[in-house]
Short mmCIF file of C-alpha atoms in Angstrom, two decimals:
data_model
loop_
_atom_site.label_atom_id
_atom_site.label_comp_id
_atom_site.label_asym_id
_atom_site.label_seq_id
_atom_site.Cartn_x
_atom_site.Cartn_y
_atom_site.Cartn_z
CA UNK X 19 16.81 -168.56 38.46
CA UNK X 20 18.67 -165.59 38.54
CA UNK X 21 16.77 -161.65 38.44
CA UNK X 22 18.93 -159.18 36.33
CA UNK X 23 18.35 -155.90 37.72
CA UNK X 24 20.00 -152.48 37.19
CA UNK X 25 20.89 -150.27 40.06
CA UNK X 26 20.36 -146.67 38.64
CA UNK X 27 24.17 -145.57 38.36
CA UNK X 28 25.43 -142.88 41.11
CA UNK X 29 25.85 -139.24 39.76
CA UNK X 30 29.23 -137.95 38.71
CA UNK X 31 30.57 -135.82 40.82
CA UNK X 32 29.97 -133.29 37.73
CA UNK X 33 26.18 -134.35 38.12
CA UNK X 34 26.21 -133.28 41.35
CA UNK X 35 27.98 -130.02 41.12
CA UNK X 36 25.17 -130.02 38.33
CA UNK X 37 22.34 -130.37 40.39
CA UNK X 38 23.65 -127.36 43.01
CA UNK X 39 24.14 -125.57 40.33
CA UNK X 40 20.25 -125.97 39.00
CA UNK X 41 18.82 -125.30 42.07
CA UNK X 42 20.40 -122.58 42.74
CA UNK X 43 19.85 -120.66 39.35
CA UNK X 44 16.25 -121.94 40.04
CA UNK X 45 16.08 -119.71 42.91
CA UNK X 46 17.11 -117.07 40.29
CA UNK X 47 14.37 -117.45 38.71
CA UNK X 48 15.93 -119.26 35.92
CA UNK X 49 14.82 -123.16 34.47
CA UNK X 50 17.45 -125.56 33.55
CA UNK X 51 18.30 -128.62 31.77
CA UNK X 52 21.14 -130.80 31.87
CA UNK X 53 23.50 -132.12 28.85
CA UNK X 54 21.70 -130.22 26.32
CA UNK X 55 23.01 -130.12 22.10
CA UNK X 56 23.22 -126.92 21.14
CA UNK X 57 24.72 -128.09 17.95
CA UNK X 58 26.23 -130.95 16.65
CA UNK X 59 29.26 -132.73 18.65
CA UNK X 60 28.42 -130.28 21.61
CA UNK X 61 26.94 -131.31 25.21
CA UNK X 62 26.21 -128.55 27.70
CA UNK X 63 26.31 -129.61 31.12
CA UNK X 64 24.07 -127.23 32.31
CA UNK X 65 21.63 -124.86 29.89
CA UNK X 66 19.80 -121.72 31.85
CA UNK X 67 16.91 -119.93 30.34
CA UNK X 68 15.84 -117.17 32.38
CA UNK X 69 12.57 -114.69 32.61
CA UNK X 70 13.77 -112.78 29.41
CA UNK X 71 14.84 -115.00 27.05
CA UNK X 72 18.52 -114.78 28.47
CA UNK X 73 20.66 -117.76 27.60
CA UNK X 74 23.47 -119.53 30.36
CA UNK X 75 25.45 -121.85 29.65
CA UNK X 76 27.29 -123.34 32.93
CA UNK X 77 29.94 -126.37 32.43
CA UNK X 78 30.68 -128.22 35.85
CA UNK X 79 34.55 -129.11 36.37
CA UNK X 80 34.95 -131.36 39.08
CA UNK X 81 38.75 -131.77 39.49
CA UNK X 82 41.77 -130.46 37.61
CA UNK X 83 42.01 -132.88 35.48
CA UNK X 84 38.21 -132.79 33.94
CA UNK X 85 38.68 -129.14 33.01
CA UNK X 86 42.24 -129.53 31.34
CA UNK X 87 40.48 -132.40 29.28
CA UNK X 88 37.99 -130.08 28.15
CA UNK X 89 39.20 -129.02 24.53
CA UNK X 90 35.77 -128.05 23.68
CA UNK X 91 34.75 -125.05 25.84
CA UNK X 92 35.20 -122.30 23.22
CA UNK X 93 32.79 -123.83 21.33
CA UNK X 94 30.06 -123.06 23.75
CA UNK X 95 30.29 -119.78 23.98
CA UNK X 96 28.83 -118.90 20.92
CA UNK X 97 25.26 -120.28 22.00
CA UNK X 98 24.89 -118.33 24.85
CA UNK X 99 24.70 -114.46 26.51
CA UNK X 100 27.18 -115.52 29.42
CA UNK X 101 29.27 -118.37 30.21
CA UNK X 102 29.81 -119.75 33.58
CA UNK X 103 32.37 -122.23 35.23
CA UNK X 104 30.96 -124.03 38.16
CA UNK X 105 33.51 -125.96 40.31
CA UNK X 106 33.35 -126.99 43.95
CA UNK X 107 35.70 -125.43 46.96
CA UNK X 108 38.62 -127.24 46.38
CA UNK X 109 38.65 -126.72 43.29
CA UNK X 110 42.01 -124.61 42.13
CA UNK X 111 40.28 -121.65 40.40
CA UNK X 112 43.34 -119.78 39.11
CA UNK X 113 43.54 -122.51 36.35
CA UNK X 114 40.13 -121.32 35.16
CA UNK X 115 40.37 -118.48 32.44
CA UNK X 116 38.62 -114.84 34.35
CA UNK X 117 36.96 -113.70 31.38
CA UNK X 118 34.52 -115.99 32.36
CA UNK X 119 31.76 -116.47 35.06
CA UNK X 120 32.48 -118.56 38.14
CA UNK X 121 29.82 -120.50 40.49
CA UNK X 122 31.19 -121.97 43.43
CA UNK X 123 28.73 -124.79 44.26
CA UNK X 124 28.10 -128.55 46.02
CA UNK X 125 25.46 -130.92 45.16
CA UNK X 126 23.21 -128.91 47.23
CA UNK X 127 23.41 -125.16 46.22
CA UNK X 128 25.83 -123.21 44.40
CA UNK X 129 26.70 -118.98 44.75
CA UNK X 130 27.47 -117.01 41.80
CA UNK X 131 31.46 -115.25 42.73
CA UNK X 132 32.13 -113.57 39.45
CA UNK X 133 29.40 -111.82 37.01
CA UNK X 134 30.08 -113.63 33.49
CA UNK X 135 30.59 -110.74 30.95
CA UNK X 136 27.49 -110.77 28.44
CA UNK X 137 28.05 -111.20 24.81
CA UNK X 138 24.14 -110.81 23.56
CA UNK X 139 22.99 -113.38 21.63
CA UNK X 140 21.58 -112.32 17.94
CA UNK X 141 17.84 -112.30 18.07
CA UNK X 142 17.73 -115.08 15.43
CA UNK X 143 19.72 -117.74 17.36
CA UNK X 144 18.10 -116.96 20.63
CA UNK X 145 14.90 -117.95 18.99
CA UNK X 146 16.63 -121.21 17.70
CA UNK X 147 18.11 -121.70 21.59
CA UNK X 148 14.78 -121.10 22.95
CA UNK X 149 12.73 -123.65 20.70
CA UNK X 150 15.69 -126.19 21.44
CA UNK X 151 15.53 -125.84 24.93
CA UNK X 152 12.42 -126.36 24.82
CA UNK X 153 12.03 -129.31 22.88
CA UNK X 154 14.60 -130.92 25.29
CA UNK X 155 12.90 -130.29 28.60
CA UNK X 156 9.28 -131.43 26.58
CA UNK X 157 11.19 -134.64 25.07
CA UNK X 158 12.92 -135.56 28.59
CA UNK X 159 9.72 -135.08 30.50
CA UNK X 160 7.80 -136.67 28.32
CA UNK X 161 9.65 -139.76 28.57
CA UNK X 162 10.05 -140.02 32.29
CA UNK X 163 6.44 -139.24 32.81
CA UNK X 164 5.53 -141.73 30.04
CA UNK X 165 8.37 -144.46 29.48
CA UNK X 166 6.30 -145.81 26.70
CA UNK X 167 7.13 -143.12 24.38
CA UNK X 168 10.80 -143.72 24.29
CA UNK X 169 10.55 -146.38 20.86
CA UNK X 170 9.04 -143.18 19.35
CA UNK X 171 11.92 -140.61 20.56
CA UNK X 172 14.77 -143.26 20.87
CA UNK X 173 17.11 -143.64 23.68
CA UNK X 174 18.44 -140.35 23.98
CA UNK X 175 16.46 -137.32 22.58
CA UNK X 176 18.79 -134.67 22.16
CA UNK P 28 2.86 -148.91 64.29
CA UNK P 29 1.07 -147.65 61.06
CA UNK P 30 3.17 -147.13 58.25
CA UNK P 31 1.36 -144.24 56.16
CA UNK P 32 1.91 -143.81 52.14
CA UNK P 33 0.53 -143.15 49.34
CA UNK P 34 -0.38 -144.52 46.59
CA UNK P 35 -0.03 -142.40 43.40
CA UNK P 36 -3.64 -141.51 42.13
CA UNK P 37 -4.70 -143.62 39.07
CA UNK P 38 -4.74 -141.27 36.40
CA UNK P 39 -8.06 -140.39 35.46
CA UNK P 40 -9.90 -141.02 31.63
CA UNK P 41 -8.95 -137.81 30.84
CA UNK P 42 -5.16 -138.18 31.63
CA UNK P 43 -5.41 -141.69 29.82
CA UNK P 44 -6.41 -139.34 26.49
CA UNK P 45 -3.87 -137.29 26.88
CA UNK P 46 -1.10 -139.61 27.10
CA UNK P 47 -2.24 -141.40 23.78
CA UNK P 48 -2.94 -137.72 22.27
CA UNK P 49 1.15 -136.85 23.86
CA UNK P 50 2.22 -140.17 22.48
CA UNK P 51 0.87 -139.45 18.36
CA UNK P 52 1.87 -135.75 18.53
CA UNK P 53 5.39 -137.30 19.35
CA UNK P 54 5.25 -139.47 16.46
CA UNK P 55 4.32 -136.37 13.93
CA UNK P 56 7.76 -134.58 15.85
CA UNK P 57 5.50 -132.06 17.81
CA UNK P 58 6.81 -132.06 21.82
CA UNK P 59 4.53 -131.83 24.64
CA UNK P 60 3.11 -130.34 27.92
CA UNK P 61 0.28 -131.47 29.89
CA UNK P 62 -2.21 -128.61 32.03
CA UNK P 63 0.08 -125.99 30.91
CA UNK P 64 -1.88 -122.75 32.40
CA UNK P 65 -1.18 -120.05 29.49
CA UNK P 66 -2.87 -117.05 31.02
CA UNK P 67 -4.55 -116.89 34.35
CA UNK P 68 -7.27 -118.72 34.89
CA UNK P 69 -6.58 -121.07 32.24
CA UNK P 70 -5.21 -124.66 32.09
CA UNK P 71 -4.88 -126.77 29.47
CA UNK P 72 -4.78 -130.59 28.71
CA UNK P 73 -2.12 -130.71 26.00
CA UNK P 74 -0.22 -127.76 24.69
CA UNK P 75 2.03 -128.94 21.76
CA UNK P 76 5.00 -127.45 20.23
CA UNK P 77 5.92 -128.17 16.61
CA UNK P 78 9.14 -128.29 15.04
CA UNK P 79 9.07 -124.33 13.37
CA UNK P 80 7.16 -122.86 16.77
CA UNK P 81 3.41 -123.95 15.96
CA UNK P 82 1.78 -123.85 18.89
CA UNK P 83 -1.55 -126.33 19.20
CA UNK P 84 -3.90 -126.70 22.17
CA UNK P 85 -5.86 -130.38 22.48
CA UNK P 86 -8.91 -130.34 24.78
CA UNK P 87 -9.44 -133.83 26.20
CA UNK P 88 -12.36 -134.76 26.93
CA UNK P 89 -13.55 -138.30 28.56
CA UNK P 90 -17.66 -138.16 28.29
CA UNK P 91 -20.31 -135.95 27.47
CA UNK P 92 -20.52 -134.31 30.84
CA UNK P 93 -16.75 -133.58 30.78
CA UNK P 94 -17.42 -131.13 27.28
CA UNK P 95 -20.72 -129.89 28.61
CA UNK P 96 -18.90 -128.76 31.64
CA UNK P 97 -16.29 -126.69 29.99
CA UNK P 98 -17.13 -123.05 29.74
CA UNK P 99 -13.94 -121.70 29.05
CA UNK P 100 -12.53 -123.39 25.65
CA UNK P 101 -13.14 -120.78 23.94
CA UNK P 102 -10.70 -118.97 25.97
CA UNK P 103 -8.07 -121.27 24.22
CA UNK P 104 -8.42 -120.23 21.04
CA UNK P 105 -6.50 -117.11 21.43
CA UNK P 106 -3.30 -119.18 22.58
CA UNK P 107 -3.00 -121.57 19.70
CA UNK P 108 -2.11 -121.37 15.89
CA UNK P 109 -4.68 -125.04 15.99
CA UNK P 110 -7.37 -126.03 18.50
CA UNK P 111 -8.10 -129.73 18.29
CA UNK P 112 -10.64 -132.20 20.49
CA UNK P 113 -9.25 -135.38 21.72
CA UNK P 114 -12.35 -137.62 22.53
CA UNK P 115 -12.39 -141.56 22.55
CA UNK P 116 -14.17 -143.90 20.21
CA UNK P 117 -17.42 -143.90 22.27
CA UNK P 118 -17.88 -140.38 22.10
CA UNK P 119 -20.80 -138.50 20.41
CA UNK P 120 -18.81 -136.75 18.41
CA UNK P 121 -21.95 -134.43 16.98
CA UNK P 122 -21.96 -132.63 19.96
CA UNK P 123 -18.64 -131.27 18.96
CA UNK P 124 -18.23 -127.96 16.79
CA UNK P 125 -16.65 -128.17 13.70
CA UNK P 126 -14.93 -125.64 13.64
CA UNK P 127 -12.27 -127.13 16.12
CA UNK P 128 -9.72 -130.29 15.24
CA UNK P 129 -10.63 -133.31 15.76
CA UNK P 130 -8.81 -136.68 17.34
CA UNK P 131 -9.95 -139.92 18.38
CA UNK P 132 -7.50 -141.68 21.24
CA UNK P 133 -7.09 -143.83 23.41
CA UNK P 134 -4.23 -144.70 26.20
CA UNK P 135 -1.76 -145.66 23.76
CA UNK P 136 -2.36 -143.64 20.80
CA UNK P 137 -4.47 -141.09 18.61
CA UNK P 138 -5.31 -140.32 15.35
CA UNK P 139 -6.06 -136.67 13.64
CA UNK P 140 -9.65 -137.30 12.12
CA UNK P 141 -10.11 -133.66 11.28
CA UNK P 142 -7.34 -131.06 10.99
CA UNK P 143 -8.03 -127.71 12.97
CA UNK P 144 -8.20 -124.73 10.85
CA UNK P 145 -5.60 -122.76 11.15
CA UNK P 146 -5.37 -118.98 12.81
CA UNK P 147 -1.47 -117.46 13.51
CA UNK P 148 -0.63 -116.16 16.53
CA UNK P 149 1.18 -112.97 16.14
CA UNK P 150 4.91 -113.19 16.76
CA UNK P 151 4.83 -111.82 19.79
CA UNK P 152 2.68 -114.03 21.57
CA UNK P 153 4.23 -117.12 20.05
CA UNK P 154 7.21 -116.05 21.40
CA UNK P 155 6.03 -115.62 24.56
CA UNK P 156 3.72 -118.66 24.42
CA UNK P 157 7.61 -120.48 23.59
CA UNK P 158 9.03 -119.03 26.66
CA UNK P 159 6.05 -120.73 28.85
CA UNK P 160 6.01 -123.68 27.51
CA UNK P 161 10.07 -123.75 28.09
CA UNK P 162 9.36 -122.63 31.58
CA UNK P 163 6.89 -125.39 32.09
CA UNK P 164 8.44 -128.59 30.63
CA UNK P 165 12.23 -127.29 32.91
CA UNK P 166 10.11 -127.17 35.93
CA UNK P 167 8.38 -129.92 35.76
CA UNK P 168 11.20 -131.70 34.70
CA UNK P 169 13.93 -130.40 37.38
CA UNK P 170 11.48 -131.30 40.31
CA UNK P 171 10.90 -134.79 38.55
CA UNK P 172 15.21 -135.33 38.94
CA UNK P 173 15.71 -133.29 41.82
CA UNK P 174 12.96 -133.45 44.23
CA UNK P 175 14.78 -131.30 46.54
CA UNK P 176 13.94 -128.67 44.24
CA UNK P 177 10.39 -128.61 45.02
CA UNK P 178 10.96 -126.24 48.02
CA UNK P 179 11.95 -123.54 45.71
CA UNK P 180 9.52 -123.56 43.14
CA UNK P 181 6.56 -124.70 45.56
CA UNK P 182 3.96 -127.78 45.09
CA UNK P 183 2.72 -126.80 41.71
CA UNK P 184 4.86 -125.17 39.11
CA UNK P 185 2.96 -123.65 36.34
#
């Protein structure tokens, strides 16, 4: 007789640079979920919401490669205030464009080094941001607290 | 040697409620929190968040004893667009006022015998009430992935 199993898979480096990144804008006193939708054919890798309302959006670029495959960043920074790259020390940060932010982090904690400029959200699509983030973070909790409720939600709630 | 651990609590009647209550609230696309505190003082069993920002509060309560020994429901009222009771099938149900929802549950499941009336929060507070609930689900959700994270935001996030 042979027991299947499945080993949870290891984070991505990404996911870890992820994870630095969260706790760190935690101790900003900002909350954060991972590989939100904004809006159709779009995945965050990390969404901020901090004490105000404000909206961050920070995408984690492990290596060279993973940021010139990136066509899609433009896209993201309609959905937020201010847009952050977050890449670890080796990571050759004259590729990445300076108009926006730029985290330095590791799997453990992360430092902002450059300010991203802030484009204000309009009041109507913050509201929409706001009531998405928060479905996510309900939808995801729910499920981990309560893995029963996933054949109402599906595999992947959005 | 004595190895120490411990066991997670069982979750208590109450808790059992809730998670059916969570579980049918899912199922009409509302998302939810459990003892979300929405003003000081306060803490409530399920806070639910609908798909155009209604905001319901669901009271659950296990016995007779658990209602009679709740003073301060009708400090919910001011937080919520609906106010509902989630009680299981054994429950005297008279004792209840009718001027509040009504659900009957169990672990798995609920059903809405009695619709709460409804009274709209002002925009303002539903936008704050929103934010909270954002707050809440994140939290509870980042120390849930990362437990690391728990040193920043302490034992108990609201």
């Amino acid at each position: 007789m042979t027991l299947a199993f499945t080993e949870p898979p290891s984070p991505k480096p990404g996911q870890l640079l992820a994870r630095g990144v969260c706790r760190m804008l935690a101790a900003h006193g900002f909350v954060t979920v991972e590989e939100m939708v904004p809006s159709r054919g779009l995945r965050v890798d990390v969404m901020a919401l901090g004490p105000k309302g404000e909206i961050w959006i920070v995408e984690c670029k492990s290596c060279r490669a993973d940021f010139q495959g990136d066509a899609k960043w433009h896209g993201y920074l309609e959905w937020c205030d201010r847009y952050f790259w977050a890449v670890d020390q080796e990571f050759p940060t004259d590729l990445l464009p300076d108009t926006s932010g730029l985290i330095v982090a590791d799997a453990y904690d992360g430092e902002i080094l450059r300010m991203a400029p802030e484009t204000k959200l309009a009041p109507a699509r913050r509201k929409v941001m706001i009531q998405k983030f928060a479905t996510h973070a309900a939808r995801r909790l729910q499920a981990l607290r309560d893995p029963g409720v996933a054949a109402i939600y599906g595999p992947d709630p959005a």
